[in-house]
Amino acid sequence: MRKVYPLTGGIHPAENKTQSLESGIGELPLPDRLVVPLQQSIGAATKPVVAVGDRVLKGQMIASPGGIVSTAAHAPTSGTVAAIGEHPVPHPSGMPQMCITIESDGRDEWIEHAGVMDYLDAEPAVILERIRDAGIAGMGGAGFPAAVKLSPRKPIHTLILNGTECEPYITADDILMQEAATEIVEGIKILAHLLGNPETILIGIEDNKPKAYEALQPLLKDTAIELVEFPTKYPSGGEKQLIQILTGREVPSGGLPSDIGIVCQNVGTCHAVYRAIARGEPLISRITTVTGDAFATRRNYRVLIGTPIDHLLTHSGFDPSRCSRLIMGGPMMGFAITDTAAPIVKTTNCLLAPTEEELPTPPPAQACIRCGNCAEACPASLLPQQLFWHARAQNYDKLLAHSLFDCIECGACSYVCPSNIPLVQYYRASKGEILKQRKEKAKADHARERFEFRKQREERIEAEKAAKKEARRLAALEAKKQTKTAEKPDSADDIIQAAIARAAAKRASETPADIQAKLERAINGVQNRLQVAENKYQQMLSEGSQEQQEQALAKVENIKLKLKDSQQKLAQHIAEHGSPTTSEES
């Protein structure tokens, strides 16, 4: 028997699992319309590869991965693409997302598909590409793209299959292990082949699933796979918590299991990998638990991805008058659904419709009494009380310092809180705000880098232009020097001195009579300008505005000053040289 380690913290809520295990996996009638969201996993949204009006076949890729961390989407049945646009989806925010809507033709006609022969001997790269193209994401709740998780950058020594399914009410993995144990074991072999056949392969399962244990155990003889059973306690199904239980090792804060040589996959994901590789079937359906006292029929169904929630309600005898609130997921980590037109997605493991007596509405929150129950129940060894205070104060730096993102949002702290404080909602909202701020900062940094790059480019271009202009100027000067004739002055000083000499010679040749005649001509010119200015001023007095009148008067006064200056120069010249007329008469 492999040693198991006790779970840190944790709680024991009522399981309520037997209600949905009385029957096997059921099938639903084909819906008239299926809505496939483009965002069904962690990472980038998918990109549509079909258009409205296109006919598609079951299993045909209708949206390709939008990046390395992304998954493809496929048509759940044959029909026609009716719309590509926003549609309600199951999400805590209640916000719509881009979806591809397919009108079913009722024929459920498959695209041609085939599995990989001898898949345990195939190249891992070929298998990984198949998994990526099949659109497989983690089906335990997180929805991380399987192909990315199965491509670790470090050597892996331990592969863990998560069959814990610890949350109350949910039995999707339990019934799958009971009815598809052989396919799950084959899927485990495929995963081990991809990871280089790790030395340790474990299936973790709680002791409240005896039928699943009995179905798996005989198939593991003569294999390296070990089935490990341990006591039931919530939330032992958390990835990091299960690793701690089975190996005694802890994943570093902010780290990944692969950092310590471990990969953990859900048994539902493992089953989807088998169907994709051995049969060539993409992920277009999943097992979903439909339970709660507001349903007449409580069981597990194999549901096509994109099936509207109201389709399940109709075929399960849903009584809305008895339902206190419709929940996607379990009572601990699920969220309320307000629009039943939203579809089933790859991570939908449960649809819960409890009555008020079954799952009472939480009473109003009261003040924290600092009892410390939340810290004792936390499986991640966090300080929920401090996280709550910092979340209320929107002190995001403190939240990060207290390892907010190590919180798995299991709800154990809220469950034990005597003041009924919805602690998880505070943590979830704070995480969303921090991620939003990070995206905005990354966007701003990118914009700044683009601006600085453009500025540097413009400065470089301007510097190059200036250098070319200076080179042309210097070349022109050099050419001018080379073509200068011997008669021309040799320098700028020579040119200036020659101009001064010409001016002096011209002045020396003028007689006093010539100078007096020039001054008199200047006076006549100023008098003419004065006459024009005075006429203009008189016109403005009768027609112009106050501003125009002032401008015209200023011009008249300015010309009068010039006239007076010219007359003074003439009088001074006559006083010094005498009038030519007077000299001749004498």
Coordinates of C-alpha atoms in Angstrom, one line a residue:
M1 CA 0.0 0.0 0.0
R2 CA 1.3 3.4 -1.0
K3 CA 1.6 5.9 1.9
V4 CA -0.8 8.8 1.7
Y5 CA -0.4 12.1 3.4
P6 CA -3.1 14.0 5.3
L7 CA -4.7 17.0 3.5
T8 CA -3.9 20.4 5.1
G9 CA -7.2 22.0 6.2
G10 CA -10.3 20.8 4.4
I11 CA -13.9 20.2 5.4
H12 CA -16.5 17.4 5.3
P13 CA -19.7 18.8 3.7
A14 CA -22.6 16.5 2.9
E15 CA -21.7 14.5 -0.2
N16 CA -25.2 14.1 -1.9
K17 CA -23.7 11.9 -4.6
T18 CA -26.0 8.8 -4.5
Q19 CA -29.0 10.6 -6.1
S20 CA -27.3 10.8 -9.5
L21 CA -25.7 7.3 -9.5
E22 CA -28.9 5.3 -9.5
S23 CA -28.8 5.1 -13.3
G24 CA -26.0 4.8 -15.9
I25 CA -24.9 7.5 -18.4
G26 CA -27.9 8.7 -20.3
E27 CA -28.4 10.2 -23.7
L28 CA -30.4 13.3 -24.6
P29 CA -32.4 14.0 -27.8
L30 CA -30.4 16.0 -30.4
P31 CA -31.0 19.8 -29.8
D32 CA -32.4 21.9 -32.6
R33 CA -29.6 24.4 -32.1
L34 CA -26.2 24.2 -30.6
V35 CA -24.1 27.2 -29.4
V36 CA -20.3 26.7 -29.3
P37 CA -18.4 29.4 -27.5
L38 CA -15.0 30.5 -28.9
Q39 CA -13.6 30.7 -25.4
Q40 CA -13.8 27.4 -23.5
S41 CA -10.4 27.1 -22.0
I42 CA -7.7 29.0 -20.3
G43 CA -5.7 31.1 -22.8
A44 CA -6.6 32.7 -26.1
A45 CA -10.0 32.4 -27.7
T46 CA -10.3 30.3 -30.9
K47 CA -10.6 31.8 -34.4
P48 CA -13.6 30.9 -36.6
V49 CA -12.8 29.0 -39.8
V50 CA -16.4 28.9 -41.0
A51 CA -18.9 31.5 -42.1
V52 CA -22.6 32.0 -41.7
G53 CA -24.4 29.8 -44.1
D54 CA -21.7 27.1 -44.3
R55 CA -22.8 23.5 -43.9
V56 CA -20.7 21.6 -41.3
L57 CA -20.4 17.9 -40.4
K58 CA -20.2 16.4 -36.9
G59 CA -16.6 16.7 -35.6
Q60 CA -15.5 19.3 -38.2
M61 CA -13.2 22.0 -36.9
I62 CA -15.2 25.3 -36.9
A63 CA -12.6 27.4 -34.9
S64 CA -8.8 27.0 -34.8
P65 CA -6.6 27.6 -31.8
G66 CA -5.9 31.3 -31.3
G67 CA -2.4 30.8 -29.9
I68 CA -0.1 28.3 -28.2
V69 CA -2.3 28.2 -25.1
S70 CA -5.6 27.7 -26.8
T71 CA -7.9 24.9 -28.0
A72 CA -9.8 24.2 -31.2
A73 CA -13.6 24.0 -31.4
H74 CA -15.6 21.5 -33.4
A75 CA -19.2 21.1 -34.7
P76 CA -21.1 18.9 -32.2
T77 CA -23.5 17.7 -35.0
S78 CA -24.1 18.3 -38.6
G79 CA -26.0 21.3 -39.8
T80 CA -25.7 24.9 -40.9
V81 CA -23.8 27.8 -39.3
A82 CA -26.7 30.1 -38.4
A83 CA -24.8 32.9 -36.6
I84 CA -21.3 34.0 -35.4
G85 CA -21.7 36.6 -32.7
E86 CA -22.2 37.3 -29.0
H87 CA -24.4 35.0 -27.1
P88 CA -25.0 34.3 -23.3
V89 CA -22.4 31.8 -21.9
P90 CA -22.0 30.2 -18.5
H91 CA -19.7 32.5 -16.7
P92 CA -19.7 34.2 -13.2
S93 CA -19.6 37.6 -14.9
G94 CA -22.8 37.0 -16.8
M95 CA -21.2 38.7 -19.8
P96 CA -21.9 37.3 -23.3
Q97 CA -19.1 36.0 -25.5
M98 CA -18.5 35.3 -29.2
C99 CA -20.1 32.0 -30.2
I100 CA -20.8 29.9 -33.3
T101 CA -24.4 28.8 -33.5
I102 CA -25.3 25.7 -35.6
E103 CA -28.8 24.8 -36.7
S104 CA -29.0 21.0 -36.5
D105 CA -30.1 19.1 -39.7
G106 CA -31.1 16.1 -37.5
R107 CA -28.8 13.7 -39.5
D108 CA -25.9 13.8 -37.0
E109 CA -23.6 13.1 -39.9
W110 CA -19.9 12.6 -39.0
I111 CA -16.9 13.9 -40.9
E112 CA -14.5 11.3 -42.0
H113 CA -12.2 10.4 -39.1
A114 CA -9.9 7.6 -38.0
G115 CA -7.6 6.9 -35.1
V116 CA -3.8 6.4 -35.0
M117 CA -2.8 2.8 -35.5
D118 CA -0.3 1.5 -32.9
Y119 CA -0.5 4.8 -31.0
L120 CA 1.9 3.6 -28.3
D121 CA 4.6 3.4 -30.9
A122 CA 3.7 6.7 -32.6
E123 CA 5.9 9.8 -32.4
P124 CA 4.9 11.9 -29.4
A125 CA 4.8 15.0 -31.6
V126 CA 2.2 13.4 -33.8
I127 CA 0.1 12.5 -30.8
L128 CA 0.4 16.0 -29.3
E129 CA -0.7 17.6 -32.6
R130 CA -3.8 15.3 -32.6
I131 CA -4.6 16.3 -29.1
R132 CA -4.3 19.9 -29.9
D133 CA -6.4 19.7 -33.0
A134 CA -9.0 17.7 -31.1
G135 CA -9.6 20.7 -28.8
I136 CA -9.0 18.8 -25.6
A137 CA -8.9 21.0 -22.4
G138 CA -8.8 19.9 -18.8
M139 CA -12.3 18.6 -17.9
G140 CA -11.9 18.8 -14.2
G141 CA -12.9 22.4 -14.0
A142 CA -9.8 24.6 -14.9
G143 CA -9.9 24.0 -18.6
F144 CA -6.2 24.2 -19.3
P145 CA -5.3 23.1 -22.8
A146 CA -4.2 19.4 -22.6
A147 CA -1.5 19.6 -25.3
V148 CA 0.3 22.4 -23.4
K149 CA 0.2 20.5 -20.1
L150 CA 1.5 17.4 -21.8
S151 CA 4.5 19.3 -23.3
P152 CA 6.5 20.1 -20.1
R153 CA 9.9 21.7 -20.4
K154 CA 11.3 19.6 -17.5
P155 CA 11.6 15.8 -17.2
I156 CA 8.6 14.2 -15.6
H157 CA 9.0 11.4 -13.0
T158 CA 5.3 11.2 -11.8
L159 CA 2.0 11.1 -13.7
I160 CA -1.1 11.5 -11.5
L161 CA -4.6 10.8 -12.7
N162 CA -7.2 12.8 -10.8
G163 CA -10.3 10.7 -10.1
T164 CA -11.1 12.3 -6.8
E165 CA -14.1 14.4 -7.7
C166 CA -14.4 15.7 -4.2
E167 CA -17.1 18.4 -4.6
P168 CA -20.6 17.4 -3.3
Y169 CA -23.3 16.3 -5.8
I170 CA -20.9 15.8 -8.8
T171 CA -20.5 12.2 -10.0
A172 CA -19.4 12.7 -13.7
D173 CA -16.0 11.2 -13.2
D174 CA -17.3 8.5 -10.9
I175 CA -19.8 7.1 -13.4
L176 CA -17.2 7.5 -16.2
M177 CA -14.7 5.4 -14.3
Q178 CA -17.4 2.8 -13.7
E179 CA -18.5 2.5 -17.4
A180 CA -15.3 3.4 -19.4
A181 CA -12.5 2.0 -17.2
T182 CA -10.8 0.2 -20.1
E183 CA -10.7 3.4 -22.2
I184 CA -9.4 5.4 -19.3
V185 CA -6.6 2.9 -18.7
E186 CA -5.7 3.0 -22.4
G187 CA -5.7 6.8 -22.2
I188 CA -3.3 6.7 -19.2
K189 CA -0.9 4.6 -21.4
I190 CA -1.1 7.3 -24.1
L191 CA -0.3 10.1 -21.6
A192 CA 2.6 8.0 -20.2
H193 CA 4.0 7.5 -23.7
L194 CA 3.9 11.3 -24.3
L195 CA 5.7 12.0 -21.0
G196 CA 8.5 9.5 -21.6
N197 CA 7.0 6.8 -19.4
P198 CA 7.4 8.3 -16.0
E199 CA 8.6 5.9 -13.3
T200 CA 5.5 6.5 -11.1
I201 CA 1.9 6.5 -12.4
L202 CA -0.9 7.0 -9.9
I203 CA -4.6 7.2 -10.0
G204 CA -6.0 9.1 -7.0
I205 CA -9.5 8.2 -5.9
E206 CA -11.5 8.9 -2.7
D207 CA -12.8 6.0 -0.7
N208 CA -16.4 7.0 -1.5
K209 CA -16.2 5.5 -5.0
P210 CA -16.1 1.8 -4.4
K211 CA -17.7 0.8 -7.8
A212 CA -15.2 2.9 -9.7
Y213 CA -12.3 1.4 -7.7
E214 CA -13.6 -2.1 -8.5
A215 CA -13.9 -1.3 -12.2
L216 CA -10.3 0.0 -12.5
Q217 CA -8.4 -2.3 -10.2
P218 CA -8.5 -5.5 -12.3
L219 CA -7.3 -3.6 -15.4
L220 CA -4.1 -2.5 -13.7
K221 CA -2.5 -5.9 -13.3
D222 CA 0.8 -6.2 -15.1
T223 CA 0.9 -2.4 -15.6
A224 CA 3.0 0.3 -13.9
I225 CA -0.2 2.1 -12.9
E226 CA -1.1 2.2 -9.2
L227 CA -4.6 2.9 -7.9
V228 CA -4.4 4.8 -4.6
E229 CA -7.5 5.2 -2.4
F230 CA -7.6 7.7 0.4
P231 CA -10.1 9.1 2.9
T232 CA -12.8 11.5 1.6
K233 CA -12.2 15.1 2.5
Y234 CA -13.0 18.3 0.5
P235 CA -11.1 19.7 -1.4
S236 CA -8.7 16.7 -1.9
G237 CA -9.4 16.9 -5.7
G238 CA -7.5 20.2 -6.1
E239 CA -4.4 19.6 -8.2
K240 CA -1.9 20.8 -5.7
Q241 CA -3.8 19.1 -2.8
L242 CA -3.9 15.8 -4.6
I243 CA -0.1 15.9 -5.3
Q244 CA 0.5 16.6 -1.6
I245 CA -1.8 13.7 -0.6
L246 CA -0.2 11.2 -2.9
T247 CA 3.5 12.2 -2.8
G248 CA 3.9 14.4 0.3
R249 CA 5.4 17.1 -1.9
E250 CA 4.2 20.7 -2.3
V251 CA 4.1 22.7 -5.5
P252 CA 6.0 26.0 -4.9
S253 CA 3.9 29.2 -4.6
G254 CA 3.2 30.5 -8.0
G255 CA 4.7 27.4 -9.6
L256 CA 3.4 24.5 -11.6
P257 CA 3.5 20.7 -10.8
S258 CA 5.9 20.3 -13.7
D259 CA 8.4 22.4 -11.7
I260 CA 8.8 19.4 -9.4
G261 CA 8.6 16.8 -12.1
I262 CA 4.8 16.0 -11.8
V263 CA 2.0 16.1 -14.3
C264 CA -1.6 15.8 -13.1
Q265 CA -4.6 15.1 -15.4
N266 CA -8.3 14.5 -14.8
V267 CA -9.7 11.1 -15.7
G268 CA -12.2 12.8 -18.0
T269 CA -9.4 14.5 -19.9
C270 CA -7.6 11.1 -20.1
H271 CA -10.8 9.5 -21.6
A272 CA -11.1 12.4 -24.2
V273 CA -7.4 11.8 -25.2
Y274 CA -8.1 8.1 -25.8
R275 CA -11.1 8.9 -28.0
A276 CA -9.2 11.5 -30.0
I277 CA -6.1 9.3 -30.6
A278 CA -7.7 5.8 -30.9
R279 CA -10.9 6.8 -32.7
G280 CA -10.0 10.3 -34.2
E281 CA -13.0 11.9 -32.4
P282 CA -12.5 15.5 -31.2
L283 CA -13.9 16.8 -27.9
I284 CA -17.6 17.5 -28.8
S285 CA -19.3 16.0 -25.7
R286 CA -18.7 15.4 -22.1
I287 CA -20.4 13.7 -19.1
T288 CA -22.4 16.2 -17.0
T289 CA -24.2 15.5 -13.7
V290 CA -27.8 16.8 -13.6
T291 CA -28.9 16.7 -10.0
G292 CA -30.8 18.5 -7.3
D293 CA -34.3 18.1 -5.8
A294 CA -35.8 20.5 -8.4
F295 CA -35.2 17.8 -11.1
A296 CA -37.5 14.9 -11.5
T297 CA -34.7 12.9 -13.1
R298 CA -31.2 13.0 -11.5
R299 CA -28.5 11.3 -13.4
N300 CA -25.4 11.7 -15.6
Y301 CA -25.8 12.5 -19.3
R302 CA -23.4 12.5 -22.2
V303 CA -24.1 16.0 -23.4
L304 CA -23.0 17.6 -26.7
I305 CA -20.8 20.7 -26.2
G306 CA -23.1 23.7 -27.1
T307 CA -26.3 22.1 -25.9
P308 CA -28.5 24.9 -24.4
I309 CA -29.0 24.5 -20.7
D310 CA -32.8 24.7 -21.1
H311 CA -32.6 21.5 -23.3
L312 CA -31.3 19.6 -20.2
L313 CA -33.9 21.2 -18.0
T314 CA -36.7 20.2 -20.3
H315 CA -35.6 16.6 -20.6
S316 CA -34.9 16.2 -16.8
G317 CA -38.2 17.3 -15.4
F318 CA -37.0 20.6 -14.1
D319 CA -39.5 22.4 -11.8
P320 CA -38.5 26.1 -11.6
S321 CA -41.0 26.7 -8.8
R322 CA -39.0 24.5 -6.5
C323 CA -35.5 25.7 -7.6
S324 CA -33.9 28.2 -5.3
R325 CA -31.1 29.0 -7.8
L326 CA -29.7 27.2 -10.8
I327 CA -25.9 26.4 -10.4
M328 CA -23.3 25.3 -12.9
G329 CA -20.8 23.2 -11.0
G330 CA -21.1 22.1 -7.4
P331 CA -22.4 24.0 -4.4
M332 CA -18.8 24.9 -3.3
M333 CA -17.2 26.2 -6.4
G334 CA -20.1 26.6 -8.8
F335 CA -21.8 29.8 -9.8
A336 CA -25.4 30.8 -10.5
I337 CA -26.9 30.7 -14.0
T338 CA -29.4 33.4 -14.9
D339 CA -29.9 32.7 -18.6
T340 CA -30.8 29.1 -19.5
A341 CA -30.0 29.9 -23.2
A342 CA -26.3 29.6 -22.2
P343 CA -24.7 26.3 -23.5
I344 CA -22.9 23.4 -21.9
V345 CA -19.1 23.9 -22.4
K346 CA -16.1 21.7 -22.0
T347 CA -15.7 22.4 -18.3
T348 CA -19.4 21.8 -17.4
N349 CA -19.2 18.9 -15.0
C350 CA -22.5 19.5 -13.2
L351 CA -25.9 21.3 -13.4
L352 CA -27.3 21.7 -9.9
A353 CA -30.9 22.7 -9.2
P354 CA -31.4 22.5 -5.4
T355 CA -34.6 23.5 -3.5
E356 CA -34.5 26.1 -0.8
E357 CA -34.7 23.3 1.9
E358 CA -31.9 21.4 0.2
L359 CA -29.5 24.3 -0.2
P360 CA -30.8 27.4 1.8
T361 CA -29.9 30.9 0.6
P362 CA -27.0 32.1 2.7
P363 CA -28.1 34.7 5.3
P364 CA -26.7 38.2 5.2
A365 CA -23.0 38.6 6.0
Q366 CA -22.1 39.9 9.4
A367 CA -18.9 41.4 10.8
C368 CA -15.8 39.2 11.0
I369 CA -15.4 37.9 14.6
R370 CA -11.7 36.8 14.0
C371 CA -12.4 33.2 15.0
G372 CA -9.7 31.8 12.7
N373 CA -11.9 29.0 11.4
C374 CA -11.2 30.0 7.8
A375 CA -7.4 29.7 8.3
E376 CA -7.8 26.2 9.8
A377 CA -10.0 25.1 6.8
C378 CA -7.8 26.5 4.0
P379 CA -6.1 23.7 2.1
A380 CA -3.5 26.1 0.7
S381 CA -2.3 27.3 4.1
L382 CA -3.3 30.9 3.3
L383 CA -4.6 33.6 5.7
P384 CA -8.2 34.1 4.5
Q385 CA -9.0 36.8 7.1
Q386 CA -6.1 39.0 5.9
L387 CA -7.0 38.4 2.3
F388 CA -10.5 39.5 3.0
W389 CA -9.5 42.7 4.6
H390 CA -7.1 43.6 1.8
A391 CA -9.6 42.7 -0.8
R392 CA -12.2 45.0 0.8
A393 CA -9.6 47.8 0.9
Q394 CA -8.6 47.0 -2.7
N395 CA -5.0 46.8 -1.6
Y396 CA -3.8 44.6 -4.4
D397 CA -0.1 44.7 -3.5
K398 CA -0.8 43.3 -0.1
L399 CA -3.0 40.6 -1.7
L400 CA -0.2 39.5 -3.9
A401 CA 2.2 39.5 -0.9
H402 CA -0.3 37.2 0.8
S403 CA -0.2 34.8 -2.2
L404 CA -3.8 35.5 -3.4
F405 CA -3.3 33.5 -6.6
D406 CA -2.5 30.3 -4.6
C407 CA -6.2 30.4 -3.6
I408 CA -8.0 27.6 -5.4
E409 CA -11.4 29.2 -4.7
C410 CA -12.6 25.9 -3.1
G411 CA -15.0 27.8 -0.8
A412 CA -13.9 25.9 2.4
C413 CA -13.3 29.3 4.2
S414 CA -16.8 30.6 3.3
Y415 CA -18.4 27.2 4.4
V416 CA -17.0 27.4 7.9
C417 CA -17.4 31.2 8.4
P418 CA -19.9 31.8 11.3
S419 CA -20.4 35.3 10.0
N420 CA -21.5 34.0 6.5
I421 CA -19.0 36.3 4.7
P422 CA -18.8 35.3 1.0
L423 CA -15.0 35.3 1.2
V424 CA -14.4 33.5 -2.2
Q425 CA -16.4 36.2 -4.0
Y426 CA -14.0 38.8 -2.6
Y427 CA -11.0 36.8 -3.7
R428 CA -12.4 36.1 -7.2
A429 CA -13.3 39.7 -7.8
S430 CA -9.8 40.8 -6.6
K431 CA -8.1 38.3 -8.9
G432 CA -10.2 39.6 -11.8
E433 CA -9.2 43.2 -11.1
I434 CA -5.5 42.4 -10.8
L435 CA -5.5 40.5 -14.1
K436 CA -7.4 43.4 -15.7
Q437 CA -4.7 45.9 -14.4
R438 CA -1.9 43.6 -15.6
K439 CA -3.5 43.5 -19.1
E440 CA -3.9 47.3 -19.1
K441 CA -0.3 47.8 -18.0
A442 CA 1.0 45.4 -20.7
K443 CA -1.1 47.3 -23.2
A444 CA 0.3 50.6 -22.0
D445 CA 3.9 49.3 -22.0
H446 CA 3.4 48.0 -25.6
A447 CA 2.1 51.4 -26.7
R448 CA 5.0 53.2 -25.0
E449 CA 7.5 50.9 -26.7
R450 CA 5.9 51.5 -30.0
F451 CA 6.0 55.3 -29.4
E452 CA 9.6 55.3 -28.4
F453 CA 10.6 53.1 -31.4
R454 CA 8.8 55.5 -33.7
K455 CA 10.4 58.5 -32.1
Q456 CA 13.9 57.0 -32.4
R457 CA 13.2 56.1 -36.1
E458 CA 12.0 59.7 -36.8
E459 CA 15.1 61.1 -35.1
R460 CA 17.3 58.8 -37.1
I461 CA 15.6 59.8 -40.3
E462 CA 16.0 63.6 -39.4
A463 CA 19.6 63.1 -38.6
E464 CA 20.2 61.4 -41.9
K465 CA 18.5 64.2 -43.7
A466 CA 20.5 66.8 -41.9
A467 CA 23.8 65.0 -42.7
K468 CA 22.9 64.7 -46.4
K469 CA 22.0 68.5 -46.5
E470 CA 25.2 69.4 -44.8
A471 CA 27.1 67.2 -47.3
R472 CA 25.4 68.9 -50.2
R473 CA 26.2 72.4 -48.8
L474 CA 29.9 71.6 -48.3
A475 CA 30.1 70.1 -51.8
A476 CA 28.5 73.3 -53.3
L477 CA 31.0 75.5 -51.4
E478 CA 33.9 73.4 -52.7
A479 CA 32.6 73.6 -56.2
K480 CA 32.3 77.4 -56.0
K481 CA 35.8 77.7 -54.8
Q482 CA 37.1 75.6 -57.7
T483 CA 35.3 77.7 -60.3
K484 CA 36.2 81.1 -58.9
T485 CA 38.1 83.2 -61.5
A486 CA 41.4 85.1 -60.9
E487 CA 39.7 88.5 -61.5
K488 CA 37.2 88.0 -58.7
P489 CA 38.3 88.8 -55.2
D490 CA 40.0 86.0 -53.5
S491 CA 38.0 86.4 -50.2
A492 CA 34.9 87.8 -48.6
D493 CA 36.9 90.7 -47.1
D494 CA 38.1 91.7 -50.6
I495 CA 34.4 91.7 -51.8
I496 CA 33.4 93.9 -48.9
Q497 CA 36.2 96.4 -49.3
A498 CA 35.5 96.7 -53.1
A499 CA 31.8 97.5 -52.3
I500 CA 32.8 100.1 -49.8
A501 CA 35.2 101.7 -52.2
R502 CA 32.6 101.9 -54.9
A503 CA 30.1 103.6 -52.5
A504 CA 32.7 106.1 -51.4
A505 CA 33.6 107.0 -55.0
K506 CA 30.0 107.5 -55.9
R507 CA 29.5 109.9 -52.9
A508 CA 32.6 111.8 -53.8
S509 CA 31.4 112.5 -57.3
E510 CA 28.1 114.1 -56.0
T511 CA 28.0 117.9 -55.9
P512 CA 26.0 119.9 -53.2
A513 CA 23.4 120.6 -55.9
D514 CA 23.0 116.9 -56.6
I515 CA 22.5 116.2 -52.9
Q516 CA 20.0 119.1 -52.5
A517 CA 18.0 117.8 -55.5
K518 CA 17.9 114.3 -54.0
L519 CA 16.6 115.7 -50.7
E520 CA 13.9 117.8 -52.5
R521 CA 12.8 114.7 -54.4
A522 CA 12.5 112.8 -51.2
I523 CA 10.4 115.6 -49.7
N524 CA 8.0 115.6 -52.7
G525 CA 7.6 111.8 -52.4
V526 CA 6.8 112.0 -48.7
Q527 CA 4.3 114.9 -49.3
N528 CA 2.5 112.8 -51.9
R529 CA 2.2 109.9 -49.5
L530 CA 1.0 112.2 -46.8
Q531 CA -1.8 113.5 -49.1
V532 CA -2.9 109.9 -49.8
A533 CA -2.9 109.0 -46.1
E534 CA -4.9 112.1 -45.1
N535 CA -7.5 111.2 -47.8
K536 CA -7.7 107.7 -46.5
Y537 CA -8.2 109.0 -42.9
Q538 CA -11.0 111.3 -44.0
Q539 CA -12.7 108.3 -45.7
M540 CA -12.4 106.2 -42.5
L541 CA -14.0 109.0 -40.4
S542 CA -17.2 108.6 -42.4
E543 CA -17.1 104.9 -43.2
G544 CA -14.7 103.0 -41.0
S545 CA -14.8 101.5 -37.6
Q546 CA -13.1 103.1 -34.6
E547 CA -10.1 100.7 -35.0
Q548 CA -9.7 101.5 -38.7
Q549 CA -9.9 105.3 -37.9
E550 CA -7.2 104.9 -35.3
Q551 CA -4.9 103.0 -37.7
A552 CA -5.4 105.6 -40.5
L553 CA -4.6 108.5 -38.1
A554 CA -1.5 106.7 -36.9
K555 CA -0.3 106.3 -40.4
V556 CA -0.8 110.0 -41.1
E557 CA 1.2 111.0 -38.0
N558 CA 4.0 108.6 -38.9
I559 CA 4.3 110.1 -42.4
K560 CA 4.3 113.7 -41.0
L561 CA 7.2 112.7 -38.8
K562 CA 9.1 111.4 -41.8
L563 CA 8.3 114.6 -43.7
K564 CA 9.6 116.8 -40.9
D565 CA 12.8 114.7 -40.7
S566 CA 13.3 115.1 -44.5
Q567 CA 12.8 118.9 -44.3
Q568 CA 15.3 119.2 -41.4
K569 CA 17.9 117.3 -43.5
L570 CA 17.3 119.7 -46.4
A571 CA 17.5 122.8 -44.2
Q572 CA 20.8 121.5 -42.6
H573 CA 22.3 120.9 -46.1
I574 CA 21.4 124.4 -47.3
A575 CA 22.9 125.9 -44.1
E576 CA 26.2 124.0 -44.7
H577 CA 26.5 124.4 -48.4
G578 CA 24.2 127.3 -49.3
S579 CA 21.5 127.2 -52.0
P580 CA 22.9 126.8 -55.5
T581 CA 20.5 129.4 -56.8
T582 CA 21.7 132.0 -54.1
S583 CA 25.4 131.4 -54.9
E584 CA 24.9 132.0 -58.6
E585 CA 23.0 135.3 -58.1
S586 CA 25.7 136.6 -55.7

